[in-house]
């Protein structure tokens, strides 16, 4: 474990509770360590013939009080430490989620959500275990061991006998040094294969419809099975190593017991120690084998959680690719959009998705963007939203380079409706009022009307309060698109971007929606990306993208006269419609 920051911060913040927990556990250990001493004294009193009924009751009471105190102290200590662990788990998940929300689209496409989910569940769990069970077990192990030695000395068991009996246990650190790094490596492999399995399960379940329609369930099962087999192999690797380690530690404890029997027995026959002392010694060594095993478990747990902690620390230290400039300004009023010599290649790609784009969109204009698939239409939008940062001085809003505009202000002013608008598992109303949950129902309904989705929604028994998703209903592709469109319209952004957001809507409905848009958003800037000429032909300006460059620009009429890509697309679609 290289970087302990989150853990040390947490322990430092709650050190008083940790001190309380450790003190309670130490008190319980002292109580437990007193038991063999009491039993030894009782044995000697019994053998010396000086035992009376009164003494039996006294010894029983002492043992009962020790037992009760042990349970109380240990229980309270354990509770305190477990509570701290759960609090840590809660705070860690909150921090990880906050961090994820600052990271860019590129980061998620690079990492895959499975690994991130696995960190939020498995890694956080494993670190939590080490700071709750780990603290209890470590304190228990160290102080029970020390308390036993002190109690043995107080019981007049000779130091040399204690030392000789304890010698085999000195081997434990060497076992730890040998096994530790190996266990850690194997545990890392297990965590990684678990992450791959989570990722695969997530993908397979998300794509279950495709799998079913292609009837390739056996292939899907086999693919998933491979990831599970991988986990099994890695788990077995880990279990083999940690079992060997766990068996070696108690073996050394048993060896100590053998020595104590041989040497302690000899000293008892010689009369150097009493029979009570001899019994106490063997009981102490039995008790001490518990802490020794715990040391083994703690080391194993620390190794496991070490890898997890490294991963959580790395995630929390991740720097967002896209951040506010130190002097970022909020966006001023309804601005003109200017793009100057914009060329852009995705990170890691040597191919330009956009080349030398120049475009001036005046505030209030409606601009249509057409172009064949892969021509760079969505890329242009992603750069406007700064989902990827454009090169400096290429994209300007209201005369300011958008890299200098605060992300919050930029994105809150742009209403973006993607083709596959994701809807959350909540009510339709909450989905539409996503940008402001306090939007009154009338406004939600108004925008649903504009997006031509009002009637289907009001026909559901629960209307706008109908739940979507896993525990609710499933909308059709076109209904989903129109709900997502209503969500974009509610935002009332000075700039509205429709990224092929009517592709699953029939031509009549599309015309209705476009008429509503022209009426409602007359004074706002609208960017309409579409494969269909019918969606853009009323725009003030239409640009045609091809292989990342603007190849044609003008109004519908001007472009038809140019007899280029646009006019052939128009003819193709018109003929298609007439056919
Ligand atoms: N995240 C990404 N990483 C790398 N390359 C990408 C990424 N997204 C898109 N591209 C590439 O950039 C080019 C432009 O893609 P873009 O999505 O902008 O096209 P588009 O015109 O919107 O296509 P469509 O009409 O199919 O949505 C394509 O060659 C695509 O493969």
XYZ file of C-alpha atoms and ligand atoms in Angstrom:
610
model
C 0.000 0.000 0.000
C 1.823 3.086 -1.235
C -0.634 5.887 -0.818
C -2.638 5.760 2.357
C -4.205 9.219 2.034
C -7.940 8.422 2.301
C -7.369 5.991 5.115
C -4.998 8.158 7.154
C -7.303 11.143 6.656
C -10.220 9.115 7.922
C -8.403 7.666 10.936
C -7.018 11.108 11.832
C -10.514 12.572 11.646
C -11.980 9.909 13.932
C -8.972 9.154 16.119
C -10.943 9.645 19.371
C -13.384 6.871 18.466
C -10.550 4.611 17.360
C -8.786 5.269 20.680
C -11.990 4.455 22.555
C -12.498 1.240 20.568
C -8.884 0.133 21.005
C -9.009 0.890 24.769
C -12.195 -1.145 25.181
C -10.705 -4.085 23.308
C -7.506 -3.862 25.400
C -9.590 -3.956 28.611
C -11.417 -7.027 27.311
C -8.051 -8.672 26.492
C -6.744 -8.038 30.004
C -9.888 -9.687 31.371
C -9.495 -12.709 29.091
C -5.813 -13.049 29.972
C -6.667 -13.154 33.682
C -8.729 -16.353 33.311
C -5.846 -18.927 33.192
C -4.190 -17.180 36.122
C -7.384 -17.526 38.199
C -7.714 -21.184 37.145
C -4.021 -21.827 38.029
C -4.508 -20.321 41.486
C -7.653 -22.383 41.938
C -5.786 -25.598 40.949
C -2.980 -24.899 43.427
C -5.473 -24.144 46.209
C -7.295 -27.401 45.353
C -4.080 -29.433 45.388
C -2.940 -27.858 48.644
C -6.201 -29.007 50.196
C -7.083 -25.504 51.313
C -10.208 -25.182 49.222
C -13.604 -24.502 50.824
C -17.136 -24.062 49.444
C -16.814 -20.324 50.048
C -13.708 -20.220 47.809
C -15.412 -22.168 45.019
C -18.195 -19.578 45.000
C -15.651 -16.737 45.088
C -13.643 -18.160 42.143
C -16.842 -18.788 40.201
C -17.981 -15.226 40.817
C -14.581 -13.860 39.727
C -14.771 -15.875 36.493
C -18.383 -14.752 35.904
C -17.485 -11.064 36.431
C -14.454 -11.414 34.102
C -16.690 -13.090 31.499
C -19.350 -10.370 31.690
C -16.800 -7.526 31.610
C -14.989 -9.184 28.689
C -18.202 -9.411 26.679
C -19.262 -5.868 27.523
C -15.909 -4.290 26.688
C -15.308 -6.392 23.605
C -18.875 -5.881 22.348
C -18.708 -2.088 22.830
C -15.244 -1.908 21.189
C -16.359 -4.042 18.278
C -19.514 -1.952 17.794
C -17.526 1.318 17.798
C -15.071 0.020 15.244
C -17.749 -1.545 12.985
C -19.711 1.709 13.038
C -16.592 3.590 11.954
C -16.128 1.074 9.141
C -19.680 1.511 7.852
C -19.327 5.299 8.016
C -16.110 5.028 6.020
C -17.861 2.858 3.427
C -20.677 5.389 3.103
C -18.303 8.378 2.789
C -16.088 6.535 0.300
C -18.991 5.677 -1.993
C -20.180 9.283 -1.861
C -16.678 10.571 -2.673
C -16.211 8.088 -5.503
C -19.552 8.999 -7.018
C -18.752 12.728 -6.759
C -15.404 12.060 -8.433
C -17.028 10.025 -11.234
C -19.417 12.886 -11.925
C -16.462 15.206 -12.622
C -14.776 12.859 -15.104
C -15.160 13.205 -18.834
C -16.938 11.085 -21.414
C -13.508 10.059 -22.712
C -12.553 8.707 -19.303
C -15.667 6.523 -19.141
C -15.247 5.245 -22.688
C -11.627 4.369 -21.829
C -12.278 2.757 -18.427
C -15.573 0.962 -18.906
C -18.218 1.297 -16.213
C -17.796 -2.301 -14.928
C -14.399 -1.545 -13.391
C -15.695 1.612 -11.762
C -18.737 -0.209 -10.342
C -16.495 -2.937 -9.026
C -14.372 -0.343 -7.206
C -17.458 1.211 -5.683
C -18.631 -2.144 -4.341
C -15.797 -4.678 -3.929
C -12.864 -2.355 -3.276
C -14.722 -0.147 -0.824
C -16.002 -3.275 0.939
C -12.558 -4.745 1.228
C -11.043 -1.530 2.658
C -13.950 -1.210 5.078
C -13.311 -4.744 6.331
C -9.685 -3.957 7.006
C -10.448 -0.848 9.020
C -13.150 -2.484 11.106
C -12.271 -6.176 11.473
C -8.613 -5.289 10.949
C -8.504 -2.914 13.921
C -10.339 -5.340 16.214
C -8.178 -8.271 15.205
C -4.872 -6.400 15.347
C -5.591 -4.936 18.785
C -6.834 -8.282 19.971
C -3.804 -10.085 18.635
C -1.183 -7.704 20.018
C -2.707 -6.991 23.408
C -3.986 -10.466 24.152
C -0.497 -11.760 23.390
C 1.181 -9.138 25.611
C -1.423 -9.488 28.382
C -0.825 -13.244 28.429
C 2.933 -12.758 28.836
C 2.454 -10.191 31.624
C -0.061 -12.432 33.403
C 2.335 -15.401 33.156
C 5.082 -13.311 34.756
C 2.697 -12.136 37.471
C 1.800 -15.804 38.085
C 5.530 -16.471 38.748
C 6.007 -18.617 35.641
C 9.781 -18.269 34.985
C 10.726 -15.970 32.124
C 13.081 -18.574 30.583
C 10.247 -21.119 30.398
C 7.994 -18.525 28.723
C 10.734 -17.570 26.244
C 11.601 -21.150 25.302
C 7.918 -22.009 24.788
C 7.291 -18.910 22.695
C 10.394 -19.386 20.430
C 8.571 -21.215 17.568
C 6.251 -18.232 17.252
C 9.210 -16.039 16.276
C 8.956 -17.727 12.884
C 5.685 -15.956 12.149
C 7.165 -12.684 10.797
C 9.254 -14.720 8.340
C 6.122 -16.513 7.135
C 4.455 -13.164 6.684
C 7.370 -11.762 4.687
C 7.296 -14.793 2.409
C 3.555 -15.141 1.913
C 2.486 -11.475 2.059
C 3.462 -10.200 -1.422
C 2.374 -13.459 -3.065
C -1.075 -13.314 -1.474
C -1.381 -9.687 -2.474
C -0.581 -10.367 -6.128
C -3.099 -13.193 -6.291
C -5.750 -11.142 -4.562
C -5.195 -8.364 -7.095
C -5.818 -10.883 -9.879
C -9.078 -11.953 -8.203
C -10.297 -8.352 -7.935
C -9.403 -7.685 -11.557
C -11.214 -10.771 -12.803
C -14.249 -9.793 -10.681
C -14.230 -6.396 -12.392
C -14.102 -8.037 -15.823
C -17.044 -10.276 -14.853
C -19.100 -7.263 -13.633
C -18.361 -5.463 -16.882
C -19.313 -8.471 -18.956
C -22.545 -9.060 -16.970
C -23.485 -5.410 -17.340
C -22.932 -5.481 -21.089
C -24.658 -8.826 -21.623
C -27.706 -7.733 -19.612
C -27.909 -4.336 -21.310
C -27.751 -6.044 -24.682
C -30.070 -8.914 -23.743
C -32.639 -7.849 -26.376
C -30.084 -8.112 -29.169
C -28.866 -11.459 -27.820
C -32.399 -12.842 -27.748
C -33.386 -11.609 -31.189
C -30.250 -13.207 -32.649
C -30.951 -16.364 -30.587
C -27.343 -16.525 -29.432
C -27.998 -17.107 -25.730
C -25.573 -20.092 -25.670
C -22.761 -17.885 -27.020
C -23.598 -15.185 -24.458
C -23.615 -17.812 -21.683
C -20.302 -19.156 -22.880
C -18.750 -15.669 -22.987
C -19.944 -14.916 -19.497
C -18.863 -18.392 -18.360
C -15.312 -17.655 -19.465
C -15.143 -14.633 -17.169
C -16.545 -16.687 -14.262
C -14.015 -19.478 -14.912
C -11.290 -16.907 -14.793
C -12.476 -15.762 -11.363
C -12.608 -19.380 -10.150
C -9.034 -20.039 -11.316
C -7.749 -16.874 -9.689
C -9.706 -17.576 -6.484
C -8.241 -21.081 -6.286
C -4.762 -19.663 -6.778
C -5.393 -17.278 -3.918
C -7.032 -19.876 -1.682
C -4.107 -22.310 -2.159
C -1.596 -19.714 -1.066
C -3.602 -18.278 1.829
C -4.548 -21.764 3.122
C -0.890 -22.707 3.241
C -0.196 -19.520 5.128
C -3.114 -20.014 7.522
C -2.036 -23.579 8.247
C 1.621 -22.689 8.857
C 0.813 -20.126 11.554
C -1.132 -22.454 13.929
C 1.485 -25.144 13.328
C 4.044 -22.923 15.020
C 1.550 -22.383 17.874
C 1.195 -26.158 18.295
C 4.994 -26.514 18.382
C 5.095 -24.051 21.279
C 2.589 -26.186 23.135
C 4.735 -29.299 22.637
C 7.804 -27.504 24.035
C 5.820 -26.200 27.003
C 4.621 -29.744 27.751
C 8.130 -31.173 27.575
C 10.007 -28.433 29.421
C 7.140 -27.259 31.678
C 6.327 -30.862 32.613
C 9.968 -31.479 33.484
C 10.118 -28.311 35.667
C 6.868 -29.340 37.417
C 8.285 -32.779 38.281
C 11.433 -31.015 39.516
C 9.214 -28.817 41.712
C 10.481 -25.573 40.088
C 6.923 -24.556 39.166
C 3.592 -25.568 40.673
C 1.022 -27.730 38.883
C -1.242 -24.630 38.826
C 1.521 -22.720 36.996
C 1.976 -25.570 34.535
C -1.776 -25.653 33.772
C -1.859 -21.860 33.483
C 1.125 -21.973 31.050
C -0.563 -24.483 28.735
C -3.827 -22.515 28.867
C -1.949 -19.308 28.033
C -0.249 -20.921 25.072
C -3.629 -22.155 23.813
C -5.069 -18.670 24.160
C -2.010 -17.193 22.430
C -2.473 -19.401 19.383
C -5.735 -17.432 18.766
C -3.989 -14.048 18.384
C -1.334 -15.713 16.239
C -3.968 -16.984 13.834
C -5.544 -13.561 13.882
C -2.214 -12.020 12.911
C -2.288 -14.310 9.878
C -5.835 -13.281 9.034
C -5.068 -9.605 9.494
C -2.071 -9.848 7.195
C -4.186 -11.603 4.581
C -6.913 -9.033 4.897
C -4.431 -6.151 4.722
C -2.900 -7.619 1.588
C -6.321 -7.880 -0.005
C -7.449 -4.443 1.016
C -4.057 -2.948 0.136
C -4.699 -3.588 -3.544
C -8.248 -2.237 -3.191
C -7.082 0.845 -1.331
C -4.521 1.556 -4.039
C -7.275 1.437 -6.642
C -9.666 3.644 -4.655
C -6.864 6.147 -3.980
C -5.971 6.202 -7.674
C -9.592 6.824 -8.642
C -10.005 9.630 -6.125
C -6.779 11.240 -7.344
C -7.928 11.057 -10.987
C -7.810 14.487 -12.577
C -10.743 15.343 -14.864
C -9.640 15.779 -18.528
C -12.003 18.705 -18.844
C -12.018 21.319 -16.139
C -12.886 24.952 -15.651
C -10.123 27.335 -16.670
C -8.754 29.158 -13.554
C -10.316 32.404 -14.864
C -13.448 30.792 -16.285
C -16.322 33.235 -16.867
C -20.052 32.547 -16.893
C -21.671 32.753 -20.318
C -23.170 36.169 -21.186
C -26.758 36.481 -22.552
C -27.896 34.811 -25.793
C -24.650 34.623 -27.755
C -23.469 34.209 -31.335
C -21.585 31.011 -32.026
C -18.429 31.228 -34.078
C -16.205 28.351 -35.167
C -12.828 29.267 -36.643
C -10.442 26.803 -38.283
C -11.563 23.955 -36.037
C -9.763 20.649 -36.582
C -10.122 17.842 -34.088
C -8.968 14.245 -33.649
C -10.186 12.054 -30.780
C -7.543 11.234 -28.136
C -5.502 8.265 -29.298
C -6.733 8.562 -32.895
C -4.505 9.739 -35.733
C -7.499 10.562 -37.931
C -9.167 13.969 -37.891
C -12.909 13.694 -37.147
C -13.267 17.383 -38.100
C -10.998 19.427 -40.403
C -10.845 23.196 -40.722
C -14.471 23.949 -39.825
C -15.500 27.604 -40.158
C -19.030 28.612 -39.233
C -20.834 31.662 -37.885
C -24.264 31.142 -36.302
C -26.055 34.283 -35.212
C -28.098 34.187 -32.013
C -31.670 33.223 -32.917
C -30.778 31.359 -36.119
C -31.866 27.812 -36.848
C -29.107 25.794 -38.492
C -29.495 22.353 -40.028
C -26.542 19.963 -40.197
C -26.707 17.008 -42.564
C -24.119 14.522 -43.647
C -23.672 10.812 -43.993
C -22.910 8.647 -41.015
C -19.459 9.203 -39.493
C -19.107 12.631 -41.150
C -18.506 14.397 -37.805
C -21.943 15.837 -36.912
C -22.042 14.526 -33.325
C -18.374 15.366 -32.843
C -19.129 19.008 -33.583
C -21.828 18.965 -30.898
C -19.604 17.215 -28.364
C -17.061 19.995 -28.823
C -19.716 22.690 -28.350
C -20.741 21.050 -25.071
C -17.074 20.554 -24.141
C -17.587 16.825 -23.661
C -14.224 16.921 -25.428
C -12.214 20.124 -25.322
C -11.771 21.802 -28.718
C -8.342 23.292 -29.497
C -7.882 26.811 -28.067
C -9.364 29.755 -30.021
C -11.476 27.617 -32.330
C -14.970 27.691 -30.800
C -16.312 31.030 -29.576
C -19.588 31.874 -27.850
C -20.505 35.540 -27.462
C -16.925 36.474 -28.356
C -15.365 34.229 -25.665
C -13.383 31.080 -26.353
C -15.627 28.346 -24.887
C -12.617 26.944 -23.045
C -12.758 30.104 -20.933
C -16.472 29.732 -20.129
C -17.381 27.881 -16.920
C -18.629 24.380 -17.690
C -21.688 24.776 -15.488
C -22.789 27.961 -17.225
C -22.027 26.597 -20.708
C -23.908 23.345 -20.269
C -26.823 24.873 -18.404
C -27.449 27.183 -21.394
C -27.398 24.447 -24.011
C -30.304 22.014 -24.219
C -28.962 18.878 -25.880
C -31.216 16.083 -27.103
C -29.224 13.049 -28.278
C -30.542 10.333 -30.571
C -30.675 7.698 -27.830
C -31.822 9.930 -24.955
C -31.371 7.853 -21.819
C -34.410 7.843 -19.545
C -34.046 7.210 -15.815
C -36.027 4.662 -13.782
C -38.372 7.247 -12.326
C -41.659 8.851 -13.388
C -42.151 10.351 -16.837
C -42.754 13.701 -15.153
C -39.386 13.568 -13.348
C -37.676 12.547 -16.575
C -39.123 15.508 -18.462
C -38.477 17.932 -15.590
C -34.910 16.586 -15.301
C -33.175 19.984 -15.444
C -35.460 21.398 -12.751
C -37.497 19.005 -10.608
C -39.694 21.917 -9.453
C -41.100 22.541 -12.922
C -44.920 22.745 -12.499
C -46.945 19.958 -14.069
C -48.619 22.355 -16.552
C -45.199 23.247 -17.988
C -44.205 19.601 -18.197
C -47.463 18.894 -20.059
C -46.949 21.905 -22.328
C -43.536 20.679 -23.431
C -44.847 17.158 -23.825
C -47.433 18.612 -26.227
C -44.691 20.402 -28.180
C -42.785 17.132 -28.433
C -46.057 15.415 -29.525
C -45.898 12.900 -26.672
C -48.730 14.300 -24.527
C -51.479 11.963 -25.770
C -49.648 8.648 -25.338
C -48.546 9.654 -21.822
C -51.969 10.825 -20.686
C -53.413 7.517 -21.899
C -51.320 5.614 -19.332
C -53.409 4.898 -16.185
C -51.019 6.968 -14.071
C -50.359 9.614 -16.737
C -47.222 11.648 -16.112
C -46.678 9.805 -12.821
C -46.121 6.546 -14.718
C -42.854 4.941 -13.692
C -40.327 3.963 -16.337
C -37.570 1.393 -16.312
C -37.035 -1.796 -14.376
C -40.041 -1.463 -12.097
C -42.173 0.462 -14.565
C -43.295 0.420 -18.154
C -41.161 0.365 -21.273
C -41.716 3.055 -23.892
C -41.338 2.440 -27.608
C -38.254 3.867 -29.365
C -40.241 6.801 -30.796
C -41.956 7.504 -27.461
C -38.582 7.472 -25.701
C -37.166 9.933 -28.231
C -40.097 12.313 -27.853
C -39.949 12.126 -24.026
C -36.260 12.946 -24.240
C -37.103 15.797 -26.629
C -39.655 17.184 -24.123
C -36.891 17.024 -21.490
C -34.641 19.120 -23.742
C -37.413 21.652 -24.434
C -38.186 22.132 -20.713
C -34.636 23.397 -20.263
C -35.431 26.519 -22.341
C -31.753 26.869 -23.236
C -30.740 29.788 -25.483
C -29.212 27.073 -27.661
C -31.084 23.865 -28.489
C -29.274 20.982 -30.168
C -31.269 18.111 -31.644
C -28.773 15.387 -32.531
C -30.791 13.139 -34.813
C -33.407 13.197 -32.068
C -36.372 12.501 -34.326
C -34.938 9.538 -36.199
C -37.459 7.114 -34.667
C -40.422 9.424 -35.245
C -42.708 9.106 -38.293
C -42.716 11.867 -40.922
C -46.117 13.305 -39.900
C -45.167 13.561 -36.214
C -41.781 15.017 -37.178
C -43.486 17.775 -39.171
C -45.766 18.499 -36.187
C -42.800 18.737 -33.802
C -40.877 20.980 -36.204
C -43.863 23.336 -36.545
C -44.069 23.553 -32.758
C -40.337 24.279 -32.585
C -40.534 27.034 -35.192
C -43.369 28.649 -33.204
C -41.901 28.233 -29.693
C -38.208 28.763 -30.341
C -38.384 31.465 -32.949
C -35.970 33.781 -31.130
C -33.533 31.119 -29.950
C -30.637 29.381 -31.594
C -31.460 25.867 -32.786
C -29.072 23.315 -34.256
C -30.857 20.434 -35.930
C -28.739 17.457 -36.933
C -30.524 14.942 -39.085
C -30.185 12.395 -41.834
C -33.574 13.524 -43.116
C -33.804 16.600 -45.330
C -37.394 17.124 -44.108
C -36.029 17.950 -40.620
C -33.682 20.722 -41.783
C -35.196 22.210 -44.932
C -36.843 25.140 -43.071
C -33.573 26.129 -41.361
C -32.039 29.596 -41.942
C -28.771 27.913 -42.841
C -27.934 24.328 -43.731
C -24.432 22.884 -43.740
C -23.425 19.584 -45.269
C -20.585 17.689 -43.620
C -18.546 15.064 -45.418
C -15.531 13.291 -43.904
C -15.148 16.001 -41.279
C -15.306 19.041 -43.564
C -18.105 21.406 -44.580
C -18.637 20.694 -48.247
C -21.816 22.717 -48.866
C -23.641 25.536 -47.097
C -26.716 27.686 -47.796
C -30.507 27.633 -47.548
C -32.591 24.721 -48.798
C -33.206 26.455 -52.145
C -29.554 27.479 -52.589
C -28.352 23.960 -51.855
C -30.812 22.403 -54.292
C -29.425 24.674 -56.988
C -25.851 23.617 -56.191
C -26.684 20.110 -57.426
C -24.300 18.553 -54.906
C -24.606 16.012 -52.077
C -27.604 17.838 -50.554
C -29.659 17.893 -53.733
C -28.933 14.229 -54.518
C -29.888 13.334 -50.924
C -33.093 15.327 -51.362
C -33.956 13.583 -54.611
C -33.250 10.196 -53.089
C -35.442 10.876 -50.052
C -38.236 12.514 -52.065
C -38.309 9.609 -54.499
C -38.216 7.231 -51.546
C -41.253 9.008 -50.093
C -43.151 8.999 -53.366
C -42.405 5.336 -54.001
N -15.205 8.541 -28.859
C -14.610 8.416 -30.048
N -13.318 8.044 -30.133
C -12.691 7.917 -31.328
N -13.282 8.157 -32.517
C -14.575 8.539 -32.504
C -15.309 8.678 -31.281
N -16.564 9.067 -31.591
C -16.614 9.169 -32.939
N -15.432 8.853 -33.481
C -15.091 8.875 -34.923
O -15.225 10.210 -35.396
C -15.834 10.238 -36.664
C -17.083 11.124 -36.644
O -18.034 10.523 -35.803
P -19.417 11.232 -35.420
O -20.048 10.442 -34.334
O -19.175 12.664 -35.177
O -20.225 11.043 -36.786
P -21.737 11.415 -37.103
O -21.705 12.242 -38.342
O -22.409 12.002 -35.925
O -22.321 9.987 -37.444
P -23.809 9.433 -37.233
O -24.680 10.120 -38.214
O -23.648 7.980 -37.538
O -24.187 9.700 -35.809
C -16.130 8.798 -37.028
O -15.108 8.358 -37.891
C -16.082 8.048 -35.726
O -15.592 6.753 -35.911
